[in-house]
C-alpha cells in the first residue's frame, strides 16, 4: 500500500497520507508517547448538499435536514447501537453534521483497535427501517423545536436567511418539521449510497500508533460496497450577489438584545485557499480583536460585553465574516465596525498590530499540534475545504499587509446583514 509522507520544513511536522483503492483518504499523524488516540471517519456531505445530479443528468431534490437525520440513524445497526459498544470499551464517542460535512469520532486511552473496529463497522453498515425512521422523526422534531427557541441559534440563522436568497446554507442543519416528515428509509439508503461512497470520505487518526499497523488494520476491516456509485455531484442553486435583506429581527425571551452582523462575499471560491484564510483571520482580529482600538471603544461605550466574538464562517461553497454578541444598540456596533474598515481602506492601517497578530496566530497554530483532537480537527478542515495545512503556515509566515487590505472590499454597507433578537416586550409573551 502507498504511503506519502507530507512534511513541513518550516514547522518541522509531518503526517502520512494514504489513498485507498476505493478513493478513501487516510491521514495519520503519529504522536509518540501520547496517552490518548483520536479518530474521525467523515464524509464531505452536509446540510447544504440537498440536491444532486442523477445518472441522467437530472437534478434530484432531497428533504432538508436529511444529512443530519442520516447521522443520527447510522449509529444503529442490526447487532446493536454503536454508543453501547463504545461504553463497553470505555471510549468517548460522538458525531456531528455541519453545513459541509458529517463526522463520526472517538477518543480513547486504551483498546484503540477495538474502538477503531467499531468505527469502521458502524459507519459502513447502514441499517434503516420504516419503524426506526418514524421514531427518529419525533426525536429530531423535538430537537428542531428546541433550537427554534434558542436565541443564539436563531440570531445566526436569521442572519443567514437575510443574506442568502437560494443557497441552502440559509436552512437549519436539522431541517424543518415538514421536511423531515418526507424522509423515508429508502431516501436514507439512497443518500448513504451516494454521499457515503468511499471516494467522498476520509479517515483522520492522531495518537501513539504504528502507521503500518494502522493502515493494515483499516485495509483488512474496511467494508467495501458491492456496487460503488462513485462520488455524487451536489447541485447548488444560483445565488445573487446582493443580500436578500439588510436587517432581520425577531423577539425572543432574552434579557438583552443579541446581534449577528455578517458580510456577503462575491464570487466565493469552491474551496477557500490558504492565503485567503490567513488574511481574513488577521483582518478580523485587527478590526475587532481584544488588542484593537475598536474593541476598546465598543467596551468603553458599553456597546458590547464579554459575549462579543467574530468568525470567518466558510465551507465548500460559502464564505462570510461575521460578528456577534449582546448590545443595547446593535446598529451603532455595525456603524463603528464599518467606520473602522473605512479607516483601513483610507490608509490608516496599523502595521505593528498586523505583525503582532500574525505572530500570535502562528504561535497558536503551532500549539494546536499538541493534542490529538486539535490535530484531527485541523486535518479534517483541510481535507474538506481542499487546502494544505502546512501551506497555511507558510502563508502565515509570508502574509503581507497588502494581502489583508485586499479583503476590505468585503466590508460594505450594502453587503451587510444585521440580525437582531430583541427581548419580548411586556404583554407580548
Coordinates of C-alpha atoms in Angstrom, one line a residue:
X1 CA 0.0 0.0 0.0
X2 CA 1.2 3.5 -0.8
X3 CA 2.3 5.9 1.9
X4 CA 3.1 9.5 1.2
X5 CA 4.9 11.5 3.9
X6 CA 3.7 15.1 3.9
X7 CA 6.4 17.3 5.5
X8 CA 6.8 20.9 6.5
X9 CA 10.4 22.1 6.8
X10 CA 9.0 25.3 8.2
X11 CA 7.4 23.9 11.3
X12 CA 9.1 20.5 11.4
X13 CA 5.9 18.5 11.4
X14 CA 4.7 15.6 9.1
X15 CA 1.8 13.3 8.6
X16 CA 1.1 10.2 6.5
X17 CA -1.3 10.3 3.6
X18 CA -2.7 7.1 2.1
X19 CA -5.3 6.8 -0.7
X20 CA -7.2 3.5 -0.5
X21 CA -8.0 1.9 -3.9
X22 CA -11.6 3.0 -3.3
X23 CA -10.6 6.6 -3.2
X24 CA -10.9 6.9 0.6
X25 CA -8.3 9.3 2.0
X26 CA -6.5 8.1 5.2
X27 CA -4.5 10.7 7.1
X28 CA -2.3 9.6 10.0
X29 CA -0.5 11.8 12.5
X30 CA 1.7 9.7 14.9
X31 CA 2.3 11.3 18.3
X32 CA 4.8 9.1 20.1
X33 CA 4.4 8.9 23.8
X34 CA 0.9 10.4 23.9
X35 CA -1.6 8.7 26.1
X36 CA -4.7 9.1 24.0
X37 CA -5.8 8.5 20.4
X38 CA -8.4 10.4 18.4
X39 CA -10.1 9.2 15.3
X40 CA -12.5 10.8 12.7
X41 CA -14.4 8.9 9.9
X42 CA -16.1 11.5 7.8
X43 CA -17.8 12.3 4.6
X44 CA -17.9 15.5 2.6
X45 CA -21.7 15.6 2.9
X46 CA -23.6 18.1 4.9
X47 CA -26.8 20.1 5.2
X48 CA -26.1 22.2 2.1
X49 CA -25.9 19.0 -0.1
X50 CA -29.7 18.7 -0.5
X51 CA -29.8 18.3 -4.3
X52 CA -27.7 16.2 -6.7
X53 CA -27.4 15.2 -10.3
X54 CA -28.6 11.6 -11.1
X55 CA -27.3 9.3 -13.8
X56 CA -29.5 11.0 -16.4
X57 CA -28.1 14.5 -15.5
X58 CA -31.4 15.4 -13.8
X59 CA -31.5 17.4 -10.5
X60 CA -33.0 15.4 -7.7
X61 CA -34.1 17.4 -4.6
X62 CA -33.7 15.9 -1.1
X63 CA -35.6 16.7 2.1
X64 CA -33.9 19.5 4.1
X65 CA -32.2 18.0 7.1
X66 CA -31.6 14.6 5.7
X67 CA -27.8 14.6 6.2
X68 CA -28.3 15.3 10.0
X69 CA -31.1 12.7 10.1
X70 CA -28.8 10.1 8.5
X71 CA -26.1 10.8 11.0
X72 CA -28.5 10.1 13.9
X73 CA -29.6 6.8 12.3
X74 CA -26.2 5.5 11.3
X75 CA -25.3 4.6 15.0
X76 CA -28.0 1.9 14.9
X77 CA -27.3 -1.5 13.3
X78 CA -28.7 -5.0 13.3
X79 CA -26.3 -6.1 16.0
X80 CA -26.7 -3.2 18.4
X81 CA -26.1 0.5 19.0
X82 CA -22.6 1.8 18.5
X83 CA -22.8 4.0 21.6
X84 CA -23.4 0.9 23.7
X85 CA -20.4 -0.8 22.1
X86 CA -18.2 2.2 22.9
X87 CA -19.5 2.2 26.5
X88 CA -18.0 -1.3 26.9
X89 CA -14.6 -0.2 25.7
X90 CA -14.5 3.0 27.8
X91 CA -14.1 5.3 24.7
X92 CA -15.7 8.6 24.2
X93 CA -17.7 8.7 21.0
X94 CA -19.8 11.3 19.2
X95 CA -20.8 12.6 15.8
X96 CA -21.8 15.9 14.2
X97 CA -23.3 17.2 11.0
X98 CA -22.4 20.7 9.8
X99 CA -23.1 22.5 6.6
X100 CA -20.5 20.7 4.5
X101 CA -19.5 17.5 6.3
X102 CA -20.7 14.7 8.6
X103 CA -18.1 13.2 11.0
X104 CA -18.1 10.2 13.4
X105 CA -15.4 10.2 16.1
X106 CA -14.0 8.6 19.2
X107 CA -11.1 9.2 21.6
X108 CA -9.6 6.6 23.9
X109 CA -6.6 5.9 26.0
X110 CA -6.7 2.1 25.6
X111 CA -8.3 -0.6 23.3
X112 CA -7.5 1.5 20.3
X113 CA -8.0 -1.2 17.7
X114 CA -11.3 -2.4 19.3
X115 CA -12.6 1.2 19.1
X116 CA -11.4 1.6 15.5
X117 CA -13.1 -1.6 14.5
X118 CA -16.4 -0.3 15.9
X119 CA -16.0 2.9 14.0
X120 CA -15.2 1.2 10.7
X121 CA -18.1 -1.2 11.2
X122 CA -21.0 1.1 12.0
X123 CA -20.1 3.8 9.6
X124 CA -20.0 1.2 6.8
X125 CA -23.1 -0.7 7.9
X126 CA -26.3 1.3 7.3
X127 CA -29.4 -0.1 8.8
X128 CA -32.7 1.8 8.3
X129 CA -36.3 0.6 8.8
X130 CA -39.6 2.3 8.4
X131 CA -40.3 1.9 12.1
X132 CA -37.0 3.4 13.3
X133 CA -37.2 6.3 10.9
X134 CA -40.7 7.1 12.2
X135 CA -39.4 7.1 15.7
X136 CA -36.5 9.3 14.8
X137 CA -38.8 11.9 13.2
X138 CA -40.3 12.5 16.6
X139 CA -37.0 12.8 18.3
X140 CA -35.5 15.2 15.7
X141 CA -38.7 17.2 15.6
X142 CA -38.3 17.9 19.3
X143 CA -34.7 19.0 18.6
X144 CA -35.8 21.4 15.9
X145 CA -38.4 23.0 18.2
X146 CA -35.7 23.4 20.9
X147 CA -33.3 25.1 18.5
X148 CA -36.1 27.4 17.2
X149 CA -36.3 28.8 20.7
X150 CA -32.6 29.2 21.3
X151 CA -31.7 32.9 20.8
X152 CA -28.0 32.3 19.9
X153 CA -29.0 29.8 17.2
X154 CA -31.9 31.9 15.9
X155 CA -29.8 35.1 15.6
X156 CA -27.3 33.3 13.4
X157 CA -29.8 31.6 11.1
X158 CA -31.9 34.8 10.8
X159 CA -28.7 36.5 9.5
X160 CA -28.1 33.7 7.0
X161 CA -31.7 33.8 5.9
X162 CA -31.3 37.5 5.3
X163 CA -28.1 37.1 3.4
X164 CA -28.9 34.3 1.0
X165 CA -31.7 34.1 -1.5
X166 CA -31.3 30.5 -2.5
X167 CA -28.1 28.9 -1.1
X168 CA -29.0 26.1 1.3
X169 CA -26.7 27.4 4.0
X170 CA -29.6 29.5 4.9
X171 CA -31.5 26.4 6.0
X172 CA -31.2 25.0 9.5
X173 CA -29.0 21.9 9.6
X174 CA -31.7 19.8 11.2
X175 CA -34.3 20.9 8.6
X176 CA -37.9 21.6 9.5
X177 CA -40.7 19.6 10.9
X178 CA -42.3 19.4 7.5
X179 CA -39.1 18.5 5.6
X180 CA -38.1 15.6 7.9
X181 CA -41.6 14.2 7.6
X182 CA -40.7 13.4 4.0
X183 CA -37.7 11.3 4.9
X184 CA -38.1 7.5 4.5
X185 CA -35.7 4.6 5.0
X186 CA -35.4 4.4 1.2
X187 CA -34.3 8.1 0.9
X188 CA -31.8 7.5 3.6
X189 CA -30.3 4.5 1.8
X190 CA -30.2 6.5 -1.4
X191 CA -28.3 9.3 0.3
X192 CA -26.0 7.0 2.0
X193 CA -25.1 5.1 -1.1
X194 CA -24.4 8.3 -3.0
X195 CA -22.7 10.6 -0.5
X196 CA -21.1 7.9 1.7
X197 CA -19.2 6.5 -1.2
X198 CA -15.7 5.9 -0.1
X199 CA -14.3 8.2 -2.7
X200 CA -16.1 11.1 -0.9
X201 CA -14.9 10.0 2.6
X202 CA -11.8 10.3 4.8
X203 CA -10.3 8.9 8.0
X204 CA -8.1 11.0 10.2
X205 CA -6.2 9.5 13.1
X206 CA -3.8 11.1 15.6
X207 CA -2.0 9.4 18.6
X208 CA 0.6 6.9 19.6
X209 CA 0.4 4.1 17.0
X210 CA 2.4 2.4 14.3
X211 CA 1.3 3.7 10.9
X212 CA 1.9 0.5 9.0
X213 CA -0.1 -1.5 11.6
X214 CA -3.0 1.0 11.4
X215 CA -3.1 1.0 7.6
X216 CA -3.0 -2.8 7.5
X217 CA -5.9 -2.9 10.1
X218 CA -8.0 -0.4 8.1
X219 CA -7.4 -2.3 4.8
X220 CA -8.4 -5.6 6.4
X221 CA -11.5 -4.3 8.2
X222 CA -12.9 -1.7 5.9
X223 CA -16.2 -2.8 4.4
X224 CA -16.4 -2.2 0.7
X225 CA -19.6 -1.5 -1.2
X226 CA -20.9 -4.3 -3.6
X227 CA -21.9 -1.7 -6.2
X228 CA -20.0 1.5 -5.7
X229 CA -21.8 4.5 -7.2
X230 CA -18.9 7.0 -7.3
X231 CA -18.9 10.5 -5.9
X232 CA -22.3 12.1 -6.5
X233 CA -22.1 15.7 -7.5
X234 CA -24.2 18.1 -5.4
X235 CA -26.1 20.9 -7.1
X236 CA -26.0 24.4 -5.7
X237 CA -28.6 26.9 -6.9
X238 CA -27.6 30.2 -8.4
X239 CA -27.2 32.9 -5.8
X240 CA -27.5 36.6 -6.5
X241 CA -24.6 38.8 -5.3
X242 CA -27.0 41.1 -3.5
X243 CA -28.2 40.2 0.0
X244 CA -31.9 39.4 0.5
X245 CA -32.5 41.7 3.5
X246 CA -30.1 44.1 5.3
X247 CA -32.0 43.9 8.6
X248 CA -33.8 41.0 10.2
X249 CA -35.2 41.0 13.6
X250 CA -37.4 38.9 15.9
X251 CA -38.4 38.8 19.6
X252 CA -37.4 36.0 22.0
X253 CA -37.0 35.5 25.7
X254 CA -33.7 37.3 26.2
X255 CA -32.6 39.8 28.8
X256 CA -30.5 41.9 26.4
X257 CA -30.7 42.2 22.6
X258 CA -28.5 39.8 20.6
X259 CA -27.0 40.6 17.2
X260 CA -25.2 38.9 14.4
X261 CA -23.6 41.1 11.7
X262 CA -22.5 39.3 8.5
X263 CA -21.0 40.5 5.2
X264 CA -21.7 38.7 1.9
X265 CA -18.8 37.8 -0.3
X266 CA -18.9 37.9 -4.1
X267 CA -17.6 35.0 -6.2
X268 CA -16.9 32.7 -3.3
X269 CA -14.4 30.0 -4.5
X270 CA -15.4 26.4 -4.2
X271 CA -12.6 25.9 -1.7
X272 CA -11.2 28.8 0.3
X273 CA -7.4 28.7 0.0
X274 CA -4.7 29.2 2.5
X275 CA -3.8 32.9 1.9
X276 CA -7.4 33.9 2.0
X277 CA -8.0 32.1 5.3
X278 CA -4.8 33.6 6.8
X279 CA -5.6 37.1 5.6
X280 CA -9.2 37.1 6.8
X281 CA -8.2 35.7 10.3
X282 CA -5.7 38.5 10.7
X283 CA -8.1 41.2 9.4
X284 CA -10.9 40.2 11.8
X285 CA -8.5 40.3 14.8
X286 CA -7.2 43.7 13.6
X287 CA -10.7 45.0 13.3
X288 CA -12.3 43.7 16.5
X289 CA -9.8 41.6 18.5
X290 CA -9.1 42.4 22.1
X291 CA -6.0 44.4 21.1
X292 CA -7.9 46.6 18.6
X293 CA -8.9 50.3 19.2
X294 CA -12.4 49.4 18.0
X295 CA -12.8 46.7 20.7
X296 CA -11.8 49.1 23.4
X297 CA -14.1 51.8 22.1
X298 CA -17.1 49.3 22.0
X299 CA -16.4 48.3 25.6
X300 CA -15.9 51.9 26.8
X301 CA -19.2 52.9 25.3
X302 CA -20.9 49.8 26.8
X303 CA -21.9 48.7 23.3
X304 CA -20.6 45.1 23.8
X305 CA -19.7 42.8 26.7
X306 CA -17.6 39.7 27.1
X307 CA -20.0 37.8 24.8
X308 CA -18.7 39.6 21.7
X309 CA -17.0 37.4 19.2
X310 CA -16.3 37.1 15.5
X311 CA -15.6 34.3 13.0
X312 CA -14.8 33.6 9.4
X313 CA -17.6 31.3 8.5
X314 CA -16.7 29.2 5.4
X315 CA -17.3 25.9 3.7
X316 CA -17.1 24.2 0.4
X317 CA -19.5 26.7 -1.4
X318 CA -19.9 29.6 1.0
X319 CA -17.9 32.1 3.0
X320 CA -18.6 35.2 5.1
X321 CA -17.1 37.0 8.1
X322 CA -19.5 37.8 10.9
X323 CA -19.5 39.5 14.3
X324 CA -22.0 38.6 17.1
X325 CA -22.8 39.4 20.7
X326 CA -25.1 41.3 23.1
X327 CA -25.8 45.0 22.7
X328 CA -28.4 47.6 23.6
X329 CA -27.6 49.3 20.3
X330 CA -26.6 46.8 17.6
X331 CA -26.9 49.3 14.8
X332 CA -24.3 51.5 16.4
X333 CA -22.0 48.5 16.7
X334 CA -22.4 47.9 12.9
X335 CA -21.7 51.6 12.2
X336 CA -18.5 51.6 14.2
X337 CA -17.3 48.4 12.5
X338 CA -17.9 49.9 9.1
X339 CA -16.2 53.1 10.1
X340 CA -13.1 51.2 11.1
X341 CA -13.0 49.3 7.8
X342 CA -13.2 52.7 6.0
X343 CA -10.3 54.0 8.1
X344 CA -8.2 50.9 6.9
X345 CA -9.3 51.5 3.3
X346 CA -8.2 55.1 3.5
X347 CA -4.7 54.2 4.7
X348 CA -4.9 54.2 8.5
X349 CA -3.6 50.6 8.7
X350 CA -1.8 49.6 11.9
X351 CA 1.2 47.6 10.6
X352 CA 2.5 47.0 14.2
X353 CA -0.8 45.4 15.1
X354 CA -0.8 43.4 11.9
X355 CA 2.6 41.9 12.8
X356 CA 1.7 41.2 16.4
X357 CA -1.4 39.3 15.3
X358 CA 0.4 37.4 12.6
X359 CA 2.9 36.2 15.2
X360 CA 0.1 35.3 17.6
X361 CA -1.8 33.3 15.1
X362 CA 1.4 31.5 14.1
X363 CA 2.2 30.6 17.7
X364 CA -1.3 29.5 18.5
X365 CA -1.3 27.4 15.3
X366 CA 1.8 25.5 16.3
X367 CA 0.3 24.8 19.7
X368 CA -2.6 23.1 18.0
X369 CA -0.3 20.2 17.2
X370 CA -0.1 19.4 21.0
X371 CA -3.3 17.5 21.2
X372 CA -4.7 14.6 19.1
X373 CA -8.1 16.2 18.9
X374 CA -6.9 19.5 17.6
X375 CA -4.6 17.8 15.0
X376 CA -7.6 15.8 13.7
X377 CA -9.7 18.9 13.6
X378 CA -7.1 20.8 11.5
X379 CA -6.6 17.9 9.1
X380 CA -10.3 17.4 8.7
X381 CA -10.9 21.1 7.9
X382 CA -8.0 21.0 5.3
X383 CA -9.4 17.8 3.7
X384 CA -13.0 19.1 3.5
X385 CA -12.1 22.6 2.3
X386 CA -9.3 21.4 0.0
X387 CA -6.3 23.2 1.3
X388 CA -2.8 22.2 2.6
X389 CA -2.4 22.6 6.3
X390 CA 1.3 23.1 6.0
X391 CA 0.9 25.7 3.3
X392 CA -1.4 27.5 5.7
X393 CA 1.6 28.0 8.0
X394 CA 3.8 29.1 5.0
X395 CA 1.2 31.8 4.3
X396 CA 1.2 32.9 7.9
X397 CA 4.9 33.3 7.6
X398 CA 4.8 35.4 4.5
X399 CA 1.4 37.2 4.5
X400 CA 1.7 41.0 3.9
X401 CA -0.4 44.0 4.9
X402 CA -1.4 44.2 1.2
X403 CA -2.9 40.7 1.3
X404 CA -5.0 41.7 4.3
X405 CA -6.1 45.0 2.8
X406 CA -7.3 43.2 -0.3
X407 CA -10.2 41.8 1.7
X408 CA -11.5 45.1 2.9
X409 CA -13.8 45.4 -0.1
X410 CA -16.0 42.7 1.5
X411 CA -17.0 45.1 4.3
X412 CA -19.5 47.3 2.6
X413 CA -22.8 48.5 4.0
X414 CA -24.8 47.1 1.1
X415 CA -23.3 43.7 1.7
X416 CA -24.1 43.7 5.4
X417 CA -26.9 41.8 7.1
X418 CA -27.7 42.7 10.7
X419 CA -29.8 40.2 12.6
X420 CA -31.2 41.2 15.9
X421 CA -33.1 39.2 18.6
X422 CA -34.9 41.7 20.8
X423 CA -36.4 40.9 24.3
X424 CA -40.1 40.2 24.4
X425 CA -41.9 43.3 25.5
X426 CA -44.3 43.1 28.4
X427 CA -47.7 41.8 27.3
X428 CA -46.3 40.1 24.1
X429 CA -45.4 36.7 25.7

